[in-house]
PDB file of C-alpha atoms in Angstrom:
ATOM      1  CA  UNK H  64      18.472  10.193  25.718  1.00 48.00           C
ATOM      2  CA  UNK H  65      15.847  10.109  28.478  1.00 58.00           C
ATOM      3  CA  UNK H  66      13.062   8.776  26.232  1.00 75.00           C
ATOM      4  CA  UNK H  67      12.562   5.099  25.477  1.00 92.00           C
ATOM      5  CA  UNK H  68      13.851   4.128  22.031  1.00 92.00           C
ATOM      6  CA  UNK H  69      10.993   1.746  21.316  1.00 92.00           C
ATOM      7  CA  UNK H  70       8.485   4.496  22.137  1.00 92.00           C
ATOM      8  CA  UNK H  71      10.284   6.885  19.800  1.00 93.00           C
ATOM      9  CA  UNK H  72      10.229   4.374  16.974  1.00 93.00           C
ATOM     10  CA  UNK H  73       6.562   3.584  17.633  1.00 93.00           C
ATOM     11  CA  UNK H  74       5.634   7.269  17.553  1.00 92.00           C
ATOM     12  CA  UNK H  75       7.564   7.884  14.333  1.00 93.00           C
ATOM     13  CA  UNK H  76       5.993   4.951  12.520  1.00 92.00           C
ATOM     14  CA  UNK H  77       2.503   5.744  13.834  1.00 89.00           C
ATOM     15  CA  UNK H  78       2.725   9.404  12.748  1.00 88.00           C
ATOM     16  CA  UNK H  79       4.012   8.612   9.284  1.00 85.00           C
ATOM     17  CA  UNK H  80       2.818   6.597   6.313  1.00 76.00           C
ATOM     18  CA  UNK H  81       5.697   4.249   7.065  1.00 84.00           C
ATOM     19  CA  UNK H  82       9.435   4.649   7.410  1.00 90.00           C
ATOM     20  CA  UNK H  83      12.589   2.830   6.446  1.00 93.00           C
ATOM     21  CA  UNK H  84      15.244   1.734   8.924  1.00 95.00           C
ATOM     22  CA  UNK H  85      17.532   4.422   7.552  1.00 95.00           C
ATOM     23  CA  UNK H  86      14.934   7.153   8.070  1.00 95.00           C
ATOM     24  CA  UNK H  87      14.138   5.978  11.590  1.00 95.00           C
ATOM     25  CA  UNK H  88      17.807   5.792  12.557  1.00 95.00           C
ATOM     26  CA  UNK H  89      18.543   9.263  11.217  1.00 95.00           C
ATOM     27  CA  UNK H  90      15.593  10.929  12.954  1.00 94.00           C
ATOM     28  CA  UNK H  91      16.116   9.071  16.255  1.00 93.00           C
ATOM     29  CA  UNK H  92      19.840   9.771  16.008  1.00 94.00           C
ATOM     30  CA  UNK H  93      20.845   6.120  16.447  1.00 94.00           C
ATOM     31  CA  UNK H  94      22.594   3.485  14.384  1.00 95.00           C
ATOM     32  CA  UNK H  95      20.673   1.332  11.882  1.00 95.00           C
ATOM     33  CA  UNK H  96      21.505  -1.700  14.020  1.00 95.00           C
ATOM     34  CA  UNK H  97      19.832  -0.073  17.043  1.00 95.00           C
ATOM     35  CA  UNK H  98      16.808   0.812  14.923  1.00 95.00           C
ATOM     36  CA  UNK H  99      16.552  -2.754  13.611  1.00 95.00           C
ATOM     37  CA  UNK H 100      16.709  -4.117  17.164  1.00 95.00           C
ATOM     38  CA  UNK H 101      13.969  -1.722  18.293  1.00 94.00           C
ATOM     39  CA  UNK H 102      11.825  -2.644  15.265  1.00 95.00           C
ATOM     40  CA  UNK H 103      12.239  -6.353  16.074  1.00 94.00           C
ATOM     41  CA  UNK H 104      11.107  -5.740  19.635  1.00 94.00           C
ATOM     42  CA  UNK H 105       8.122  -3.643  18.477  1.00 94.00           C
ATOM     43  CA  UNK H 106       7.173  -6.332  15.983  1.00 93.00           C
ATOM     44  CA  UNK H 107       7.192  -8.999  18.721  1.00 94.00           C
ATOM     45  CA  UNK H 108       5.279  -6.715  21.109  1.00 93.00           C
ATOM     46  CA  UNK H 109       2.505  -5.946  18.600  1.00 93.00           C
ATOM     47  CA  UNK H 110       2.426  -9.561  17.420  1.00 91.00           C
ATOM     48  CA  UNK H 111       0.703 -10.487  20.684  1.00 89.00           C
ATOM     49  CA  UNK H 112      -3.009 -11.213  20.664  1.00 90.00           C
ATOM     50  CA  UNK H 113      -3.726  -8.283  22.990  1.00 93.00           C
ATOM     51  CA  UNK H 114      -3.111  -5.828  20.113  1.00 93.00           C
ATOM     52  CA  UNK H 115      -5.352  -5.051  17.143  1.00 91.00           C
ATOM     53  CA  UNK H 116      -2.453  -3.802  15.027  1.00 90.00           C
ATOM     54  CA  UNK H 117       0.815  -5.285  13.928  1.00 91.00           C
ATOM     55  CA  UNK H 118       4.079  -3.879  12.663  1.00 92.00           C
ATOM     56  CA  UNK H 119       4.938  -5.082   9.172  1.00 89.00           C
ATOM     57  CA  UNK H 120       7.740  -4.478   6.749  1.00 88.00           C
ATOM     58  CA  UNK H 121       6.523  -4.083   3.169  1.00 82.00           C
ATOM     59  CA  UNK H 122       9.450  -3.534   0.826  1.00 80.00           C
ATOM     60  CA  UNK H 123      11.813  -1.374   2.917  1.00 87.00           C
ATOM     61  CA  UNK H 124       9.072   0.426   4.803  1.00 88.00           C
ATOM     62  CA  UNK H 125       7.761  -0.384   8.276  1.00 92.00           C
ATOM     63  CA  UNK H 126       4.105   0.453   9.003  1.00 89.00           C
ATOM     64  CA  UNK H 127       1.365  -0.441  11.426  1.00 88.00           C
ATOM     65  CA  UNK H 128      -1.481  -2.432   9.922  1.00 85.00           C
ATOM     66  CA  UNK H 129      -4.777  -3.645  11.306  1.00 85.00           C
ATOM     67  CA  UNK H 130      -4.649  -7.354  12.035  1.00 86.00           C
ATOM     68  CA  UNK H 131      -6.940  -9.266   9.602  1.00 84.00           C
ATOM     69  CA  UNK H 132      -9.195 -10.531  12.377  1.00 88.00           C
ATOM     70  CA  UNK H 133     -10.116  -6.926  13.278  1.00 84.00           C
ATOM     71  CA  UNK H 134     -10.559  -5.646   9.756  1.00 78.00           C
ATOM     72  CA  UNK H 135     -14.338  -6.043   9.785  1.00 79.00           C
ATOM     73  CA  UNK H 136     -14.556  -3.504  12.617  1.00 81.00           C
ATOM     74  CA  UNK H 137     -12.203  -1.066  10.919  1.00 74.00           C
ATOM     75  CA  UNK H 138     -14.119  -1.293   7.629  1.00 71.00           C
ATOM     76  CA  UNK H 139     -17.114   0.231   9.392  1.00 72.00           C
ATOM     77  CA  UNK H 140     -15.302   3.556   9.634  1.00 70.00           C
ATOM     78  CA  UNK H 141     -13.939   3.446   6.075  1.00 58.00           C
ATOM     79  CA  UNK H 142     -15.511   5.292   3.181  1.00 52.00           C
ATOM     80  CA  UNK H 143     -18.460   3.276   1.943  1.00 52.00           C
ATOM     81  CA  UNK H 144     -18.000   4.489  -1.648  1.00 52.00           C
ATOM     82  CA  UNK H 145     -15.074   2.117  -1.978  1.00 58.00           C
ATOM     83  CA  UNK H 146     -17.215  -0.904  -1.271  1.00 60.00           C
ATOM     84  CA  UNK H 147     -19.880   0.095  -3.816  1.00 74.00           C
ATOM     85  CA  UNK H 148     -17.816   0.146  -6.963  1.00 78.00           C
ATOM     86  CA  UNK H 149     -19.486  -1.072 -10.149  1.00 84.00           C
ATOM     87  CA  UNK H 150     -18.063  -3.883 -12.251  1.00 85.00           C
ATOM     88  CA  UNK H 151     -16.737  -1.364 -14.818  1.00 89.00           C
ATOM     89  CA  UNK H 152     -15.087   0.686 -12.049  1.00 89.00           C
ATOM     90  CA  UNK H 153     -13.524  -2.480 -10.587  1.00 86.00           C
ATOM     91  CA  UNK H 154     -12.268  -3.338 -14.077  1.00 88.00           C
ATOM     92  CA  UNK H 155     -10.346  -0.037 -14.185  1.00 91.00           C
ATOM     93  CA  UNK H 156      -8.958  -0.603 -10.655  1.00 88.00           C
ATOM     94  CA  UNK H 157      -7.906  -4.179 -11.514  1.00 85.00           C
ATOM     95  CA  UNK H 158      -6.260  -3.039 -14.766  1.00 88.00           C
ATOM     96  CA  UNK H 159      -4.201  -0.455 -12.881  1.00 89.00           C
ATOM     97  CA  UNK H 160      -3.248  -3.000 -10.209  1.00 83.00           C
ATOM     98  CA  UNK H 161      -2.124  -5.464 -12.858  1.00 82.00           C
ATOM     99  CA  UNK H 162      -0.451  -3.029 -15.276  1.00 84.00           C
ATOM    100  CA  UNK H 163       0.647  -0.153 -13.043  1.00 86.00           C
ATOM    101  CA  UNK H 164       0.014   3.497 -13.835  1.00 91.00           C
ATOM    102  CA  UNK H 165      -2.045   3.810 -17.024  1.00 93.00           C
ATOM    103  CA  UNK H 166      -3.375   6.438 -19.404  1.00 94.00           C
ATOM    104  CA  UNK H 167      -7.052   6.599 -20.309  1.00 94.00           C
ATOM    105  CA  UNK H 168      -6.047   5.525 -23.832  1.00 93.00           C
ATOM    106  CA  UNK H 169      -4.300   2.397 -22.588  1.00 92.00           C
ATOM    107  CA  UNK H 170      -7.290   1.587 -20.342  1.00 94.00           C
ATOM    108  CA  UNK H 171      -9.607   2.045 -23.365  1.00 93.00           C
ATOM    109  CA  UNK H 172      -7.447  -0.431 -25.326  1.00 92.00           C
ATOM    110  CA  UNK H 173      -7.450  -2.958 -22.508  1.00 89.00           C
ATOM    111  CA  UNK H 174     -11.202  -2.779 -22.018  1.00 89.00           C
ATOM    112  CA  UNK H 175     -12.189  -2.310 -25.665  1.00 91.00           C
ATOM    113  CA  UNK H 176     -14.419   0.613 -24.789  1.00 92.00           C
ATOM    114  CA  UNK H 177     -14.323   4.231 -23.587  1.00 94.00           C
ATOM    115  CA  UNK H 178     -13.166   4.537 -19.982  1.00 92.00           C
ATOM    116  CA  UNK H 179     -12.849   8.298 -19.660  1.00 92.00           C
ATOM    117  CA  UNK H 180     -16.054   8.907 -17.654  1.00 94.00           C
ATOM    118  CA  UNK H 181     -15.264   6.076 -15.271  1.00 94.00           C
ATOM    119  CA  UNK H 182     -11.685   7.242 -14.796  1.00 95.00           C
ATOM    120  CA  UNK H 183     -12.894  10.798 -14.166  1.00 94.00           C
ATOM    121  CA  UNK H 184     -15.334   9.516 -11.495  1.00 91.00           C
ATOM    122  CA  UNK H 185     -12.677   7.372  -9.803  1.00 91.00           C
ATOM    123  CA  UNK H 186     -10.281  10.339  -9.780  1.00 91.00           C
ATOM    124  CA  UNK H 187     -12.890  12.698  -8.268  1.00 90.00           C
ATOM    125  CA  UNK H 188     -13.761  10.038  -5.698  1.00 85.00           C
ATOM    126  CA  UNK H 189     -10.158   9.827  -4.522  1.00 86.00           C
ATOM    127  CA  UNK H 190      -9.664   6.257  -5.706  1.00 87.00           C
ATOM    128  CA  UNK H 191      -7.238   7.263  -8.471  1.00 92.00           C
ATOM    129  CA  UNK H 192      -4.624   9.958  -8.544  1.00 93.00           C
ATOM    130  CA  UNK H 193      -3.027  11.342 -11.698  1.00 93.00           C
ATOM    131  CA  UNK H 194       0.182  12.892 -12.764  1.00 93.00           C
ATOM    132  CA  UNK H 195       1.074  14.646 -15.980  1.00 92.00           C
ATOM    133  CA  UNK H 196       2.676  12.404 -18.615  1.00 87.00           C
ATOM    134  CA  UNK H 197       3.383  14.320 -21.832  1.00 88.00           C
ATOM    135  CA  UNK H 198       0.054  15.502 -23.236  1.00 89.00           C
ATOM    136  CA  UNK H 199      -1.995  13.126 -21.092  1.00 90.00           C
ATOM    137  CA  UNK H 200      -2.240  11.806 -17.528  1.00 93.00           C
ATOM    138  CA  UNK H 201      -1.047   8.639 -15.902  1.00 94.00           C
ATOM    139  CA  UNK H 202      -3.556   7.266 -13.408  1.00 94.00           C
ATOM    140  CA  UNK H 203      -2.656   5.117 -10.424  1.00 92.00           C
ATOM    141  CA  UNK H 204      -4.311   3.994  -7.192  1.00 88.00           C
ATOM    142  CA  UNK H 205      -4.355   6.660  -4.470  1.00 87.00           C
ATOM    143  CA  UNK H 206      -2.550   5.948  -1.214  1.00 81.00           C
ATOM    144  CA  UNK H 207      -5.849   6.223   0.686  1.00 76.00           C
ATOM    145  CA  UNK H 208      -7.457   3.610  -1.505  1.00 78.00           C
ATOM    146  CA  UNK H 209      -4.459   1.290  -1.153  1.00 74.00           C
ATOM    147  CA  UNK H 210      -4.627   1.779   2.607  1.00 69.00           C
ATOM    148  CA  UNK H 211      -8.338   1.003   2.612  1.00 66.00           C
ATOM    149  CA  UNK H 212      -7.830  -2.214   0.634  1.00 66.00           C
ATOM    150  CA  UNK H 213      -4.661  -3.018   2.580  1.00 59.00           C
ATOM    151  CA  UNK H 214      -3.173  -4.334  -0.663  1.00 58.00           C
ATOM    152  CA  UNK H 215       0.452  -3.267  -0.336  1.00 55.00           C
ATOM    153  CA  UNK H 216       1.399  -6.918   0.287  1.00 53.00           C
ATOM    154  CA  UNK H 217      -0.540  -8.078  -2.785  1.00 53.00           C
ATOM    155  CA  UNK H 218       1.036  -5.377  -4.939  1.00 55.00           C
ATOM    156  CA  UNK H 219       4.524  -6.252  -3.689  1.00 55.00           C
ATOM    157  CA  UNK H 220       4.000  -9.972  -4.368  1.00 51.00           C
ATOM    158  CA  UNK H 221       2.656  -9.121  -7.826  1.00 52.00           C
ATOM    159  CA  UNK H 222       5.761  -7.035  -8.560  1.00 57.00           C
ATOM    160  CA  UNK H 223       7.953  -9.964  -7.600  1.00 54.00           C
ATOM    161  CA  UNK H 224       5.989 -12.187  -9.979  1.00 54.00           C
ATOM    162  CA  UNK H 225       6.275  -9.635 -12.802  1.00 53.00           C
ATOM    163  CA  UNK H 226      10.023  -9.401 -12.279  1.00 56.00           C
ATOM    164  CA  UNK H 227      10.593 -13.167 -12.170  1.00 54.00           C
ATOM    165  CA  UNK H 228      11.900 -14.460 -15.441  1.00 47.00           C
ATOM    166  CA  UNK H 229       9.889 -17.087 -17.222  1.00 47.00           C
ATOM    167  CA  UNK H 230      11.945 -20.196 -17.867  1.00 45.00           C
ATOM    168  CA  UNK H 231      10.308 -22.582 -20.319  1.00 47.00           C
ATOM    169  CA  UNK H 232      10.302 -26.198 -19.294  1.00 46.00           C
ATOM    170  CA  UNK H 233      12.533 -28.592 -21.170  1.00 46.00           C
ATOM    171  CA  UNK H 234       9.494 -30.769 -22.008  1.00 48.00           C
ATOM    172  CA  UNK H 235       8.237 -29.826 -25.446  1.00 44.00           C
TER     173      UNK H 235
END
């Protein structure tokens, strides 16, 4: 091949919003086992304290993330609008995190008051994105906002909790 496999994998992951083992293997023209070995080596390499980023697997996707101890520095280059959300705006964001994509009507019902102006502002600010759903729109967090908050792990853990079945205790 001539090029180093780990460097190819690193470049692919860095240039993308994250990739699966299958995608990496296909693009690099290698087996999934070879891709997994390279990912393991990259993960160990970037796990060292000399690096400010680490390779993580969230769901099936591998991505580079800023290590928590360096996040304060990275926040300085992030959009400041995200850190200045009002309580009402944070209510909308929290409702969407907890309930998934939502319509303005469902947000109104959850909050007990009109949310349309707030949702419109969050959409124009790039915090929410929308997609057509019948005669209305479904709003969800934008990828940029999720990246800024670095909440993929939280969202994934929350999904696992939502999917877990509640088993009542035998004590009644």
